[in-house]
PDB file of C-alpha atoms in Angstrom:
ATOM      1  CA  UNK A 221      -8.629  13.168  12.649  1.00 66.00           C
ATOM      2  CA  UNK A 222      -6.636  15.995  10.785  1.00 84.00           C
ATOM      3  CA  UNK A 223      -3.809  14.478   8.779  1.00 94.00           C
ATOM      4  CA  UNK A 224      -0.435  15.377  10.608  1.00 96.00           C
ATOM      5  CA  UNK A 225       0.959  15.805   6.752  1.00 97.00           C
ATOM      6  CA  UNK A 226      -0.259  17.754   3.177  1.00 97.00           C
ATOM      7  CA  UNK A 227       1.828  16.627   0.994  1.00 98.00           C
ATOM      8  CA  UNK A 228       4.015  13.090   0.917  1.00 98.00           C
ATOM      9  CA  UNK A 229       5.812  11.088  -1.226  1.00 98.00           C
ATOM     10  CA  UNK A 230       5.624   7.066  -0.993  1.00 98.00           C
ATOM     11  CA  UNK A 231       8.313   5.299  -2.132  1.00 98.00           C
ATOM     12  CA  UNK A 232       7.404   1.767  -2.931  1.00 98.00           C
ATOM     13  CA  UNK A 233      10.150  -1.191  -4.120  1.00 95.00           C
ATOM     14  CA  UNK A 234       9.551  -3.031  -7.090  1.00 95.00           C
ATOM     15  CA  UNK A 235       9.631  -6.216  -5.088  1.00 93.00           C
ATOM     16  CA  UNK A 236       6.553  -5.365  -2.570  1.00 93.00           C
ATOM     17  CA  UNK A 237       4.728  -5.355  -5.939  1.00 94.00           C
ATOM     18  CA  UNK A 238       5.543  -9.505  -5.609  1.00 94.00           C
ATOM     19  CA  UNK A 239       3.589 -10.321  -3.087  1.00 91.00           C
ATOM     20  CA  UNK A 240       4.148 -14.007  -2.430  1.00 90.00           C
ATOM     21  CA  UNK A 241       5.557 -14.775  -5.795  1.00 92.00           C
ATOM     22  CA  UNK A 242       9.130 -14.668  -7.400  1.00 90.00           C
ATOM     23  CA  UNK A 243       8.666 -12.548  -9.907  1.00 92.00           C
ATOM     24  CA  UNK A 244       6.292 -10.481 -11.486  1.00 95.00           C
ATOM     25  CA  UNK A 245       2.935  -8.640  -9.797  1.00 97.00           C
ATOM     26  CA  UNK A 246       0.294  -9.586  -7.719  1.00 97.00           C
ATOM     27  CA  UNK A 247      -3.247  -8.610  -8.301  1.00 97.00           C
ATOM     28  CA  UNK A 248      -4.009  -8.697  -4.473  1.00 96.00           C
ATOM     29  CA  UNK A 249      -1.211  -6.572  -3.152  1.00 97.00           C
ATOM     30  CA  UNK A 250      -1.662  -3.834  -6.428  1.00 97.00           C
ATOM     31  CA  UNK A 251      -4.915  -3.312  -4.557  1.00 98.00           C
ATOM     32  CA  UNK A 252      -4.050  -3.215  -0.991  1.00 97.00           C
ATOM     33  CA  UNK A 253      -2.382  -0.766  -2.366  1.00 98.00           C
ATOM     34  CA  UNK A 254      -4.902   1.283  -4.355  1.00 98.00           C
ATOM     35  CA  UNK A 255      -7.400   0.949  -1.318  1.00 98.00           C
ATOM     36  CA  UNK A 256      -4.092   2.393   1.504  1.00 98.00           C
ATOM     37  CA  UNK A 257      -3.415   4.757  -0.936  1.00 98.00           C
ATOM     38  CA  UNK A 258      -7.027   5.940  -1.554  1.00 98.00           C
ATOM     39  CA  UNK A 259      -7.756   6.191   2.357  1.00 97.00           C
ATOM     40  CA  UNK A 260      -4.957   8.756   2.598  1.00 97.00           C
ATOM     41  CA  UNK A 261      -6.298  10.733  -0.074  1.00 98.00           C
ATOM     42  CA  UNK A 262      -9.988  10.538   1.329  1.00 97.00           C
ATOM     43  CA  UNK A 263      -8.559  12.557   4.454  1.00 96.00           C
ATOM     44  CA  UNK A 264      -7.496  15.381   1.692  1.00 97.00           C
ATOM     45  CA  UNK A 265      -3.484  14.393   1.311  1.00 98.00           C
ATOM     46  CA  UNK A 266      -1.900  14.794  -1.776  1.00 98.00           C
ATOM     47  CA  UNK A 267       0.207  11.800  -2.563  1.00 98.00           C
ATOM     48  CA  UNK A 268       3.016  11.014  -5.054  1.00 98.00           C
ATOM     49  CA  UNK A 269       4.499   7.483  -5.612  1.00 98.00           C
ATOM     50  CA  UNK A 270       7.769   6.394  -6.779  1.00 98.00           C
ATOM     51  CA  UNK A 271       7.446   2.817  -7.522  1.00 97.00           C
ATOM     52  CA  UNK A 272      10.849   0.829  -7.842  1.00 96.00           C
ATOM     53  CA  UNK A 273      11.309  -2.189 -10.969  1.00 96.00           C
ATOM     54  CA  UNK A 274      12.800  -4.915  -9.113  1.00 94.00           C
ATOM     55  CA  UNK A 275      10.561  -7.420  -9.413  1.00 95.00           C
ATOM     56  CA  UNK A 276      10.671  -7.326 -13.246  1.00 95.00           C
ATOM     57  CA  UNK A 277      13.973  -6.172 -14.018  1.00 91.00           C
ATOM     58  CA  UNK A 278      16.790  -5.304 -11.480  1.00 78.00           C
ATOM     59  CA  UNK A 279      20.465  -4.295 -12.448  1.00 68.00           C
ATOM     60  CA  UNK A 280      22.749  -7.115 -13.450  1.00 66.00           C
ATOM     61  CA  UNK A 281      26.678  -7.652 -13.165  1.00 69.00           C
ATOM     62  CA  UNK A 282      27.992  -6.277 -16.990  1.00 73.00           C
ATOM     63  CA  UNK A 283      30.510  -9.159 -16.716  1.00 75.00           C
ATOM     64  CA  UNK A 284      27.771 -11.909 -16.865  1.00 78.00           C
ATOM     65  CA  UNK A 285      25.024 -10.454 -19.199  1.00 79.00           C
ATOM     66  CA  UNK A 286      27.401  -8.402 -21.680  1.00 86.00           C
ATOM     67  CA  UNK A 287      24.997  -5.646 -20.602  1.00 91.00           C
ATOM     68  CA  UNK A 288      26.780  -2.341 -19.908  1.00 91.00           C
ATOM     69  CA  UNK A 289      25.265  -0.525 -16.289  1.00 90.00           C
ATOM     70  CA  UNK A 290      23.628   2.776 -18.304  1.00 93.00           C
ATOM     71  CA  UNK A 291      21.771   0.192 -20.411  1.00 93.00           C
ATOM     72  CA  UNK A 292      21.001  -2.071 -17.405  1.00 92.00           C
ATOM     73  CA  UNK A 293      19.829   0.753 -15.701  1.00 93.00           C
ATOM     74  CA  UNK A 294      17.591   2.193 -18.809  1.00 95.00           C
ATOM     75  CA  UNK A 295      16.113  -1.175 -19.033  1.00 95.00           C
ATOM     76  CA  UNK A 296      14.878  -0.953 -14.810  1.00 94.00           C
ATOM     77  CA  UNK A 297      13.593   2.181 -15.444  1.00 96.00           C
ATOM     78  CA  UNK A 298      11.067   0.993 -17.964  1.00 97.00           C
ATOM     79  CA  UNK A 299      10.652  -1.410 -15.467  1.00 97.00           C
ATOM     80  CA  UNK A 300       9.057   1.271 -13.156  1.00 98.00           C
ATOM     81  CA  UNK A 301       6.863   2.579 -15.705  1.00 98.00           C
ATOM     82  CA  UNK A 302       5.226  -0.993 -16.077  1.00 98.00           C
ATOM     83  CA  UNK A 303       4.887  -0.636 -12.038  1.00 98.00           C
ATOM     84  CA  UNK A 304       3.301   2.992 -12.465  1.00 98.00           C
ATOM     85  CA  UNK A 305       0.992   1.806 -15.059  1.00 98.00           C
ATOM     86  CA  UNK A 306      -0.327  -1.207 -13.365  1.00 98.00           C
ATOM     87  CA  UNK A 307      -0.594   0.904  -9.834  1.00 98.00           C
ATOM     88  CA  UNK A 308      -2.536   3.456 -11.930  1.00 98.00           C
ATOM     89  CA  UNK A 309      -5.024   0.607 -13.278  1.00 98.00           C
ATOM     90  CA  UNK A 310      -5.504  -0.420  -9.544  1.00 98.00           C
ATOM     91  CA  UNK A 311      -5.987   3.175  -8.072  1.00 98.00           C
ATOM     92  CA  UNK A 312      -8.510   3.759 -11.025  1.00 98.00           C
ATOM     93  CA  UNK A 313     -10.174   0.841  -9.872  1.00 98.00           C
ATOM     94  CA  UNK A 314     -11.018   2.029  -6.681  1.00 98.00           C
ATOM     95  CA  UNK A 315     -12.309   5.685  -7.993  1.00 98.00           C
ATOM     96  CA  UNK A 316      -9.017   7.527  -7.388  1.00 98.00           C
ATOM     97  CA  UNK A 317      -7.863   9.672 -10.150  1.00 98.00           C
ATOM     98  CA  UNK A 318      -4.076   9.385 -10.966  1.00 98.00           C
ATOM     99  CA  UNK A 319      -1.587  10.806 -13.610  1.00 98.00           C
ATOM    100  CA  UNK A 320       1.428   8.586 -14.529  1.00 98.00           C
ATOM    101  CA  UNK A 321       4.160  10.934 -15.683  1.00 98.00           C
ATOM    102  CA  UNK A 322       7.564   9.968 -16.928  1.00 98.00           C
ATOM    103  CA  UNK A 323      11.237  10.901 -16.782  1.00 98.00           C
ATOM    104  CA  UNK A 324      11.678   9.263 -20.117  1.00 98.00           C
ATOM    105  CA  UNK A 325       9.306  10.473 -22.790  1.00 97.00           C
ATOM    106  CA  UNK A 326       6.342   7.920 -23.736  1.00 97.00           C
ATOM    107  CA  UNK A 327       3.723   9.809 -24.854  1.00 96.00           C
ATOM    108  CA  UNK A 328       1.304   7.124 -25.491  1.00 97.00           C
ATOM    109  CA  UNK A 329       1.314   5.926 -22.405  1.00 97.00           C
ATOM    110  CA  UNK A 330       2.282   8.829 -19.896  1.00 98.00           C
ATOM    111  CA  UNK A 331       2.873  12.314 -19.549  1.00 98.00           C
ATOM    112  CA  UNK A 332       6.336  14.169 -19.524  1.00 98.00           C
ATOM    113  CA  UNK A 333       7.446  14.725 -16.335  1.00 98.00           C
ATOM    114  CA  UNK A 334       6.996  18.504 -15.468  1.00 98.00           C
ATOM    115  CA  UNK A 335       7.203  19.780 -12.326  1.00 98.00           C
ATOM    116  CA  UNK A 336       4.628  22.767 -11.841  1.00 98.00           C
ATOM    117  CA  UNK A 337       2.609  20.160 -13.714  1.00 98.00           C
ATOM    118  CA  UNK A 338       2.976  17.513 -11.252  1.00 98.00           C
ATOM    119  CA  UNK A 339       2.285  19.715  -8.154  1.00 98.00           C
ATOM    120  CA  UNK A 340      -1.081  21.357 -10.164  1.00 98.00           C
ATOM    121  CA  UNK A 341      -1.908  17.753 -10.096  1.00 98.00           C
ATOM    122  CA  UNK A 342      -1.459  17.307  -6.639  1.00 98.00           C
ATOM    123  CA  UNK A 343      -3.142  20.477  -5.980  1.00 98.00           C
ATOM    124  CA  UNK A 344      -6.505  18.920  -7.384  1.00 98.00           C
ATOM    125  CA  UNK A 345      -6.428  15.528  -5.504  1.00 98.00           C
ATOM    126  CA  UNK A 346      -4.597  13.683  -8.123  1.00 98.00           C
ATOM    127  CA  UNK A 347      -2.199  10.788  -7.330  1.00 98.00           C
ATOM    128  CA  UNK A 348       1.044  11.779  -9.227  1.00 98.00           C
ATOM    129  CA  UNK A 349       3.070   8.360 -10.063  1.00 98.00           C
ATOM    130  CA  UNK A 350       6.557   9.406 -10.907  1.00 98.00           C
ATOM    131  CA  UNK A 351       8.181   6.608 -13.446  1.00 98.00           C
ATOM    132  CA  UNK A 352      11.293   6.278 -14.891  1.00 98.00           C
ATOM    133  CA  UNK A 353      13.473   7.272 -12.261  1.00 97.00           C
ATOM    134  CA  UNK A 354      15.586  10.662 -12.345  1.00 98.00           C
ATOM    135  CA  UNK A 355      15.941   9.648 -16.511  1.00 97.00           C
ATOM    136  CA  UNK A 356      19.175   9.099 -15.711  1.00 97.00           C
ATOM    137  CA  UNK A 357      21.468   6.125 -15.317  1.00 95.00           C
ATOM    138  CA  UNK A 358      23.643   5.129 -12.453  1.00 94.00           C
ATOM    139  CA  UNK A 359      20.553   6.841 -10.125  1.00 95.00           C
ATOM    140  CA  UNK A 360      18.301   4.631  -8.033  1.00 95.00           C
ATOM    141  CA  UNK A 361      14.825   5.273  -7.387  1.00 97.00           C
ATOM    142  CA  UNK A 362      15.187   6.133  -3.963  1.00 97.00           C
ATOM    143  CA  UNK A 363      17.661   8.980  -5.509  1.00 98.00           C
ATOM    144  CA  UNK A 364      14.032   9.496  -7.706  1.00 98.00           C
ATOM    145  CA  UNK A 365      12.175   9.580  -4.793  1.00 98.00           C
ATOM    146  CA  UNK A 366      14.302  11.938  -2.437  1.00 98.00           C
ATOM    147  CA  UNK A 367      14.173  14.610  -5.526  1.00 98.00           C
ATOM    148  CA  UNK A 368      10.977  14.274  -6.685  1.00 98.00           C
ATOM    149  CA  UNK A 369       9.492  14.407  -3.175  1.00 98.00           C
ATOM    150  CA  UNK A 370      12.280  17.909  -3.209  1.00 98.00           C
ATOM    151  CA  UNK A 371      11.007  19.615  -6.087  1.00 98.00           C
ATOM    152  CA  UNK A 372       7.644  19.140  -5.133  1.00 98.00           C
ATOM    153  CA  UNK A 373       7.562  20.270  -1.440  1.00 98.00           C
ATOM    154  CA  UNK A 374       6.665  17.311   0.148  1.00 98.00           C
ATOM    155  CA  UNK A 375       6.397  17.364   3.904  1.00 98.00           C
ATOM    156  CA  UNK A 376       7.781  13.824   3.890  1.00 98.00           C
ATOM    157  CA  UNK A 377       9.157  10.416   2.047  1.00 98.00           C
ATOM    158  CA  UNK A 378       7.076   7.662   3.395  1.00 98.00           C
ATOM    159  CA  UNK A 379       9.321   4.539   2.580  1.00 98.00           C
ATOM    160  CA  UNK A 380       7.189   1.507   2.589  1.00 96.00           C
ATOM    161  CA  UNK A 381       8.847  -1.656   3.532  1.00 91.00           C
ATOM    162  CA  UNK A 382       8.577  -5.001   4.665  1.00 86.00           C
ATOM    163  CA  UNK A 383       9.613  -4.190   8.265  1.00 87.00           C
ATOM    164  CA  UNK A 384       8.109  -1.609  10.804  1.00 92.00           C
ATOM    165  CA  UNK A 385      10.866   0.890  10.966  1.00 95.00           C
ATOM    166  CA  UNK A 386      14.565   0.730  11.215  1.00 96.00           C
ATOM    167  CA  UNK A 387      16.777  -1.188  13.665  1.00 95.00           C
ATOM    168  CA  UNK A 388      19.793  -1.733  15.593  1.00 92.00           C
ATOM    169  CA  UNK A 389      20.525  -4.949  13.984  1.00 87.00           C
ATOM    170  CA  UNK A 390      18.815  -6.975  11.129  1.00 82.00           C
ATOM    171  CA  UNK A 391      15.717  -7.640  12.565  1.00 81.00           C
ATOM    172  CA  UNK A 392      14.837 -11.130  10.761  1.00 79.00           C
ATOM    173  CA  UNK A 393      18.900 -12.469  11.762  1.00 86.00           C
ATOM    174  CA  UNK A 394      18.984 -10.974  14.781  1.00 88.00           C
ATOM    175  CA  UNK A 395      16.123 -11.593  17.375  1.00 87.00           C
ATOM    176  CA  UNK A 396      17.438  -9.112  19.682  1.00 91.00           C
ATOM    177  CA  UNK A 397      17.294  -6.390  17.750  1.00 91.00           C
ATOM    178  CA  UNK A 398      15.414  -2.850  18.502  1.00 94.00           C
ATOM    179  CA  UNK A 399      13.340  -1.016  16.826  1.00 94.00           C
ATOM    180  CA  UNK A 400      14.228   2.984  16.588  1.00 96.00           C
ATOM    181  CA  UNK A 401      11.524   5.358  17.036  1.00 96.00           C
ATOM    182  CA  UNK A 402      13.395   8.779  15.879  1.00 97.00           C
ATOM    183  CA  UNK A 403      16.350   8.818  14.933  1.00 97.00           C
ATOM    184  CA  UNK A 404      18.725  11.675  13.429  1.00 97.00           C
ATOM    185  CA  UNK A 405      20.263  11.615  10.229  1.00 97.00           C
ATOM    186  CA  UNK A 406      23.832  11.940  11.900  1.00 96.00           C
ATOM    187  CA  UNK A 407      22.998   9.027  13.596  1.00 96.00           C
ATOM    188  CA  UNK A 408      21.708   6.922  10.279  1.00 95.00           C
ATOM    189  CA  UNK A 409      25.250   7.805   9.023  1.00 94.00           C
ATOM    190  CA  UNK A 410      27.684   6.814  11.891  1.00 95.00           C
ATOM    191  CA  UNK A 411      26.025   3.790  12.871  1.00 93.00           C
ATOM    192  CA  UNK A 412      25.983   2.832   8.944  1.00 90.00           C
ATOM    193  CA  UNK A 413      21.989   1.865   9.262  1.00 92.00           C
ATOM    194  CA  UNK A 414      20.921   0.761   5.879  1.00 87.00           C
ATOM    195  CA  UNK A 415      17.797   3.554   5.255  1.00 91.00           C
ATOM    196  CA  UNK A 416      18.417   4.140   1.154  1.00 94.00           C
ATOM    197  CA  UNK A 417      21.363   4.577  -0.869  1.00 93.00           C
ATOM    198  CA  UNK A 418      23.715   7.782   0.163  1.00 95.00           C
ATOM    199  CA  UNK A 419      23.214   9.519  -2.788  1.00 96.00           C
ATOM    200  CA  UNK A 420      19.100  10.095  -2.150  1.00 97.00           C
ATOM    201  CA  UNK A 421      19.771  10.312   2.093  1.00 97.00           C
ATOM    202  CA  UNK A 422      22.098  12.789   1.680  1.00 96.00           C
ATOM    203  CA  UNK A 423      19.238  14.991  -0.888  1.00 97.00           C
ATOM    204  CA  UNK A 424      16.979  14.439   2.402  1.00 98.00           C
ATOM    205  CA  UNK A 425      19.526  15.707   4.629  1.00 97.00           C
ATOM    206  CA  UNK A 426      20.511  18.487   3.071  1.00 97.00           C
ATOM    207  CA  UNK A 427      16.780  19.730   2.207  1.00 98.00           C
ATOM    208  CA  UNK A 428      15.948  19.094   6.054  1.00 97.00           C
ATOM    209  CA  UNK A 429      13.440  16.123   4.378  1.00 98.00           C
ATOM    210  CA  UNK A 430      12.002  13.824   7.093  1.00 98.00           C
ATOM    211  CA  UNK A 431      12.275  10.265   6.041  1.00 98.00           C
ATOM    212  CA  UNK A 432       9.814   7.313   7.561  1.00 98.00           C
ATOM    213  CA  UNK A 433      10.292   4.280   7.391  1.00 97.00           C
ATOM    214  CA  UNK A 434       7.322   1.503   7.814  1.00 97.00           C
ATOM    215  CA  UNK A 435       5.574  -1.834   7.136  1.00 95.00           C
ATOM    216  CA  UNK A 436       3.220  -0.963   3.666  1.00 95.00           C
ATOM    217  CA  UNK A 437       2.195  -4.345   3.805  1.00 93.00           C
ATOM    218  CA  UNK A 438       0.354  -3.827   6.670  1.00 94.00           C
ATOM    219  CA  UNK A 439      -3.446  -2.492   6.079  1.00 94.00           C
ATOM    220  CA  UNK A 440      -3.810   1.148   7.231  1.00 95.00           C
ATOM    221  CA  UNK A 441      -0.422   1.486   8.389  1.00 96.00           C
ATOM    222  CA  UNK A 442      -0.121   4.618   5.926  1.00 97.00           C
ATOM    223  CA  UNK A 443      -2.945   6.071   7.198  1.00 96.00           C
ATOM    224  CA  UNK A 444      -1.859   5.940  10.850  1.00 96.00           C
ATOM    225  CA  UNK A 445       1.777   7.357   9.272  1.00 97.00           C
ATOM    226  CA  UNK A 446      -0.450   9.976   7.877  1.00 97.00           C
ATOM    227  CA  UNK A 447      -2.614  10.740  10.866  1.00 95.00           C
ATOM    228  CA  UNK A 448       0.960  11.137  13.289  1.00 94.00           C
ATOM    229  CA  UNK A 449       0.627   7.553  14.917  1.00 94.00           C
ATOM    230  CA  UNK A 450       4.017   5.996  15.719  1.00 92.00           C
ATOM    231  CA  UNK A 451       4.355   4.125  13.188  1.00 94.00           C
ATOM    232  CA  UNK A 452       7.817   3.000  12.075  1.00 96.00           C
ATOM    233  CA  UNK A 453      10.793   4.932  12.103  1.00 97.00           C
ATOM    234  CA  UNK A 454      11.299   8.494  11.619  1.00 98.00           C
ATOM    235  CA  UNK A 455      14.699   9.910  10.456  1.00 98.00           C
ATOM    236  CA  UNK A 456      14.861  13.849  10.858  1.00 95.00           C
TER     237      UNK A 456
END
């Protein structure tokens, strides 16, 4: 089956990276992972990842720690470049070649980030694995992923989550609630459905980026995404 997409952009959490545990990574979801990831690419998609940091370092009231937010949120983003790095171990694993590139310079470990770089890397079957966020504080990494997945043309952010789409209610309080198949971006907004922060879902909206939203932890549930299965949620 022909890929429905080129081009994505995965956006991962930190905390998916958990697995069962508390804090931390797990060995057997880093290679779910690496082998979801690697089917995709098998069927000739280019793929970027933005990986989140929460489950090593996540942003913490200044009032408690004495931490001030820009160095709270300097501190997450080297958070994500852990994340990259051991998601980079895992795809190598499994025979995928990857590039870990950074919004913060660390040369030892990663490449700048450049754009025409990134997308030549794309461009010869290379995973790109965007760390660091935007560089910038006060800027989640779902603002990282919605303009990373811009300025490289993606056809789409795949947001992978521990529930199969979006819906009417929360669907581990409430029992009753739906699951949407489309929905529009309008609607996302008036209904106040929780999708990412504003700041990145209004990047998407503007750019006329779709936006799906599905279970990662389910095996080959990217690759049906991928393929044009409904899967999840799609916000357009």
């Amino acid at each position: 089956m022909l890929p429905k997409y080129n081009r994505i952009l995965l956006k991962l959490s930190g905390e998916s990276l958990m697995g069962d545990r508390s804090f931390g990574l797990d060995p057997q979801m880093l290679t779910q992972y690496a082998i979801d990831i690697k089917e995709v690419t098998d069927l000739g998609v280019q793929v970027a990842v933005v990986i989140g940091g929460g489950n090593i370092y996540r942003g913490m009231n200044e009032a408690e720690t004495g931490i001030e937010r820009a160095q709270g949120d300097y501190m997450g983003m080297l958070a994500t470049v852990i994340n990259g790095m051991a998601l980079q171990a895992s795809l190598e694993k499994v025979g995928v070649k990857t590039r870990l590139q950074s919004a913060i310079k660390m040369e030892q470990i990663a490449e700048p980030y450049i754009r025409r770089r990134a997308i030549r890397h794309l461009e010869k079957g290379r995973v790109v694995i965007f760390g660091a966020g935007t560089g910038n504080p006060y800027f989640t990494t779902d603002t990282a992923g919605s303009l990373r997945a811009i300025e490289i043309n993606a056809d789409v952010i795949l947001k992978g989550t521990r529930v199969d789409g979006i819906y009417t209610a929360d669907p581990e309080k409430n029992p009753d609630a739906t699951r949407y198949e489309t929905i529009s971006f309008s609607e996302v907004i008036a209904k106040e459905l929780k999708v990412m922060d504003m700041t990145a879902f209004t990047l998407c909206q503007e750019n006329n980026l779709p936006i799906i939203v599905f279970d990662m932890n389910k095996t080959g549930n990217l690759s049906d995404v991928v393929s044009g299965r409904n899967v999840g949620t799609l916000v357009r």
